[in-house]
């Protein structure tokens, strides 16, 4: 069993597991944005149209909310709350350029609002515009209007995600800051582990995967990540031990059995590898790679 084949298979399985298990807020991938805390009691400083529009936004009644917000802005072009809500509305209705402009206008009127900076940064990142980092960093220095630790984590995670391809060191710092905000969330550690692994810093990656598993012992992506690091170092027995945990947690997973079969074969445990390939094929008889590798073991 070639090492490169084992690594490639585990890499594919890790990507699939990470996509299925990620606890990151959807904002990080989709460009979705966050809301201000809805006003619970009528605030005399807010126009009634804004209060009604916020209720409409909560109910996703964008058709009714939009003209109300525009009425307010015709009277008061510097109403930061109306601009913010309009930016959120435009984002929710797939009008990215209009959303960005509205958030900019909101920040022109009141620059020290966490949600406005975060949402503008997220929209700019979604549109791959260069000043996204500026606003995401600004958000990390401001206090959210509600649910502060979680929303601060969102800001730090978004910043880390943005920086991964251009400044890995700064991305890792952002993920560490996110972990401080929400210490029981494994996602910052999982993203850090993946980034360390991409940088060939395997000891650091293993440490982060272990942090994930301490928080979530059933985190498949972390189990596969540790197994991949062991396999890369020709530590096939240890890789097999880790993959047995995956099989134990998900005995109906053909990829789990196939992954374990590959590390067992690489470790010279032919009979055990055959058994695991057979288990994989009993679940997924159309698994051509497992069919081929099982045939090689018989020969």
C-alpha positions as a printed Julia matrix, in Angstrom:
299×3 Matrix{Float64}:
   0.0     0.0    0.0
   1.63    3.23  -1.16
   1.89    5.98   1.45
   0.74    8.62  -1.04
  -2.49    6.68  -1.61
  -3.18    6.45   2.11
  -2.52   10.17   2.61
  -4.7    11.11  -0.36
  -7.56    8.93   0.84
  -7.41   10.29   4.38
  -7.21   13.85   3.06
 -10.38   13.35   1.05
 -12.15   11.81   4.04
 -11.02   14.63   6.32
 -12.37   17.29   3.95
 -15.7    15.5    3.78
 -15.86   15.1    7.56
 -14.94   18.72   8.2
 -17.64   19.91   5.82
 -20.22   17.73   7.53
 -19.28   18.46  11.12
 -18.16   22.09  11.1
 -19.66   24.09  13.95
 -18.52   27.39  12.49
 -21.22   29.99  12.12
 -22.61   29.89   8.58
 -21.55   33.5    8.22
 -18.01   32.34   7.56
 -18.77   30.54   4.35
 -21.92   32.12   2.99
 -21.39   35.81   3.57
 -24.52   35.94   5.7
 -24.58   38.79   8.17
 -25.62   39.43  11.76
 -28.44   41.53  13.14
 -28.45   44.12  15.84
 -30.4    43.16  18.94
 -34.04   43.84  18.1
 -35.46   46.75  20.08
 -37.82   45.21  22.64
 -39.3    48.46  23.93
 -40.17   51.43  21.77
 -37.19   53.8   21.76
 -38.27   57.42  21.27
 -34.99   58.12  19.47
 -35.88   55.66  16.71
 -38.49   56.53  14.08
 -41.54   54.25  14.19
 -40.79   53.16  10.63
 -37.47   51.69  11.8
 -39.19   49.81  14.62
 -41.76   48.42  12.2
 -39.08   47.58   9.63
 -37.09   45.66  12.24
 -40.16   43.61  13.05
 -40.62   42.97   9.34
 -36.97   41.93   9.02
 -37.4    39.47  11.87
 -40.32   37.99   9.92
 -38.39   38.12   6.61
 -40.98   40.48   5.18
 -38.43   42.35   3.11
 -40.95   43.79   0.68
 -42.65   45.73   3.45
 -39.46   46.66   5.33
 -37.58   48.22   2.41
 -39.88   51.21   1.69
 -40.16   51.96   5.41
 -36.39   52.24   5.75
 -36.11   54.35   2.62
 -38.75   56.73   3.98
 -36.64   57.27   7.09
 -33.49   57.87   5.04
 -35.23   60.42   2.84
 -35.92   62.46   5.99
 -32.69   61.63   7.8
 -29.85   60.54   5.47
 -27.52   60.01   8.46
 -29.69   57.54  10.36
 -27.12   54.8   10.94
 -29.7    52.27  12.15
 -31.83   52.6    9.02
 -28.75   52.26   6.81
 -27.66   49.2    8.78
 -31.05   47.53   8.48
 -31.15   48.36   4.78
 -27.71   46.79   4.36
 -28.96   43.66   6.09
 -32.04   43.62   3.87
 -29.98   43.98   0.7
 -27.7    41.15   1.83
 -30.67   38.91   2.56
 -32.11   39.62  -0.89
 -28.84   38.96  -2.77
 -27.99   42.57  -3.62
 -24.36   42.59  -2.54
 -23.25   45.92  -4.02
 -26.23   47.75  -2.52
 -25.59   46.03   0.82
 -21.96   47.15   0.86
 -22.94   50.73   0.06
 -25.58   50.75   2.81
 -23.15   49.43   5.42
 -20.61   52.06   4.38
 -23.25   54.76   4.83
 -24.12   53.33   8.26
 -20.46   53.49   9.28
 -20.11   57.02   7.93
 -22.87   58.0   10.34
 -21.58   55.94  13.3
 -18.2    54.24  12.85
 -17.92   52.43  16.2
 -20.67   49.8   15.77
 -19.5    46.18  15.9
 -22.25   44.76  13.7
 -21.79   47.35  10.96
 -18.04   46.74  10.76
 -18.47   42.97  10.85
 -21.18   42.89   8.21
 -19.33   45.23   5.88
 -16.18   43.13   6.29
 -18.1    39.94   5.58
 -19.74   41.35   2.48
 -16.44   42.72   1.18
 -14.8    39.34   1.8
 -17.62   37.61  -0.04
 -17.08   39.92  -3.01
 -13.27   39.49  -2.72
 -12.69   43.2   -2.21
  -9.35   44.22  -0.66
 -10.55   46.31   2.29
 -12.42   43.43   3.96
  -9.58   42.92   6.46
  -9.81   46.53   7.65
 -13.42   46.19   8.77
 -13.11   42.69  10.19
 -10.18   43.86  12.32
 -12.2    46.86  13.42
 -15.0    44.53  14.5
 -12.62   42.51  16.69
 -11.87   45.69  18.65
 -15.53   46.58  19.26
 -18.21   45.18  21.56
 -21.24   43.43  20.05
 -24.67   44.66  21.1
 -25.58   41.15  22.28
 -24.13   37.65  22.68
 -20.67   39.2   22.85
 -18.41   36.12  23.1
 -20.11   34.27  20.26
 -20.23   37.26  17.94
 -16.63   38.17  18.75
 -15.71   34.61  17.83
 -17.52   35.1   14.51
 -15.42   38.2   13.84
 -12.13   36.49  14.67
 -13.04   33.37  12.69
 -14.02   35.45   9.68
 -10.71   37.31   9.88
  -8.77   34.06  10.15
 -10.61   32.56   7.2
  -9.86   35.66   5.13
  -6.14   35.57   5.97
  -5.48   31.85   5.5
  -4.16   32.15   1.96
  -2.22   35.39   2.41
  -0.88   35.41   5.97
  -1.01   32.06   7.75
   0.64   33.41  10.9
  -1.98   36.13  11.31
  -4.75   33.66  10.52
  -3.53   31.39  13.31
  -3.47   34.34  15.71
  -7.06   35.1   14.75
  -8.11   31.5   15.41
  -6.38   31.58  18.8
  -8.31   34.74  19.66
 -11.54   33.05  18.54
 -10.8    30.1   20.83
 -10.39   32.47  23.78
 -13.85   33.91  23.12
 -15.55   30.5   22.96
 -13.26   27.98  24.69
 -15.76   25.12  24.34
 -16.06   25.44  20.56
 -13.76   23.01  18.72
 -13.99   24.89  15.41
 -11.1    27.37  15.97
  -8.83   24.45  16.88
  -9.95   22.46  13.85
  -9.23   25.36  11.51
  -5.85   25.92  13.19
  -4.97   22.23  12.88
  -5.81   22.21   9.18
  -3.72   25.32   8.59
  -0.75   23.97  10.57
  -0.97   20.75   8.59
  -0.95   22.66   5.32
   2.23   24.37   6.55
   3.81   20.97   7.34
   3.87   21.84  11.04
   2.66   18.42  12.08
   3.39   18.57  15.82
   1.37   21.77  16.12
  -1.39   20.29  13.97
  -1.6    17.18  16.13
  -1.82   19.36  19.25
  -4.76   21.28  17.79
  -6.51   18.09  16.69
  -6.09   16.78  20.25
  -7.71   19.98  21.51
 -10.65   19.29  19.21
 -10.98   15.74  20.49
 -10.83   16.9   24.1
 -13.88   19.05  23.38
 -15.62   16.59  21.05
 -14.32   13.01  21.22
 -16.5    12.1   18.23
 -15.04   14.74  15.9
 -14.38   12.61  12.84
 -12.32   15.25  11.05
  -9.92   15.44  14.0
  -9.59   11.66  14.23
  -8.78   11.47  10.54
  -6.36   14.38  10.87
  -4.41   12.65  13.63
  -4.4     9.39  11.68
  -3.11   11.2    8.61
  -0.23   12.73  10.6
   0.67    9.31  12.01
   0.53    7.7    8.57
   2.71   10.43   7.1
   5.31    9.56   9.73
   5.0     5.81   8.95
   3.37    5.29  12.35
   0.79    2.95  10.88
  -0.03    1.06  14.09
  -0.9     4.34  15.83
  -2.86    5.5   12.8
  -4.83    2.26  12.9
  -5.62    2.72  16.59
  -7.05    6.16  15.87
  -9.06    4.93  12.89
 -10.53    2.13  15.01
 -12.15    4.9   17.06
 -13.78    6.19  13.88
 -15.01    2.69  13.0
 -16.31    2.23  16.54
 -18.24    5.49  16.4
 -19.6     4.89  12.89
 -19.57    1.17  12.1
 -21.83    1.71   9.07
 -19.28    3.98   7.38
 -17.61    2.29   4.43
 -14.88    4.99   4.27
 -14.03    4.34   7.93
 -13.48    0.63   7.31
 -11.58    1.35   4.08
  -9.29    3.86   5.79
  -8.51    1.41   8.57
  -7.91   -1.34   6.01
  -5.33    0.8    4.23
  -3.3     1.58   7.36
  -3.47   -2.05   8.47
  -2.2    -3.15   5.06
   0.63   -0.64   5.23
   1.52   -2.04   8.67
   1.71   -5.56   7.27
  -1.5    -6.71   9.0
  -2.85   -8.39   5.88
  -5.59  -10.54   7.46
  -6.97   -7.61   9.46
  -6.82   -5.39   6.37
  -8.75   -7.96   4.32
 -11.41   -8.1    7.02
 -11.83   -4.32   6.98
 -11.95   -4.12   3.18
 -14.63   -6.82   3.24
 -16.59   -4.79   5.79
 -16.29   -1.68   3.61
 -17.49   -3.56   0.53
 -20.4    -5.11   2.42
 -21.6    -1.56   3.05
 -20.63   -0.13  -0.36
 -20.22   -2.89  -2.96
 -19.44   -0.3   -5.67
 -16.25    0.92  -3.96
 -13.86    0.25  -6.85
 -10.62    1.3   -5.09
 -11.38   -1.03  -2.18
 -12.17   -3.84  -4.62
  -8.82   -3.36  -6.34
  -6.81   -3.14  -3.13
  -8.55   -6.17  -1.67
  -7.67   -8.13  -4.81
  -4.04   -7.1   -4.42
  -4.02   -8.37  -0.84
  -5.4   -11.73  -1.93
  -2.59  -11.98  -4.48
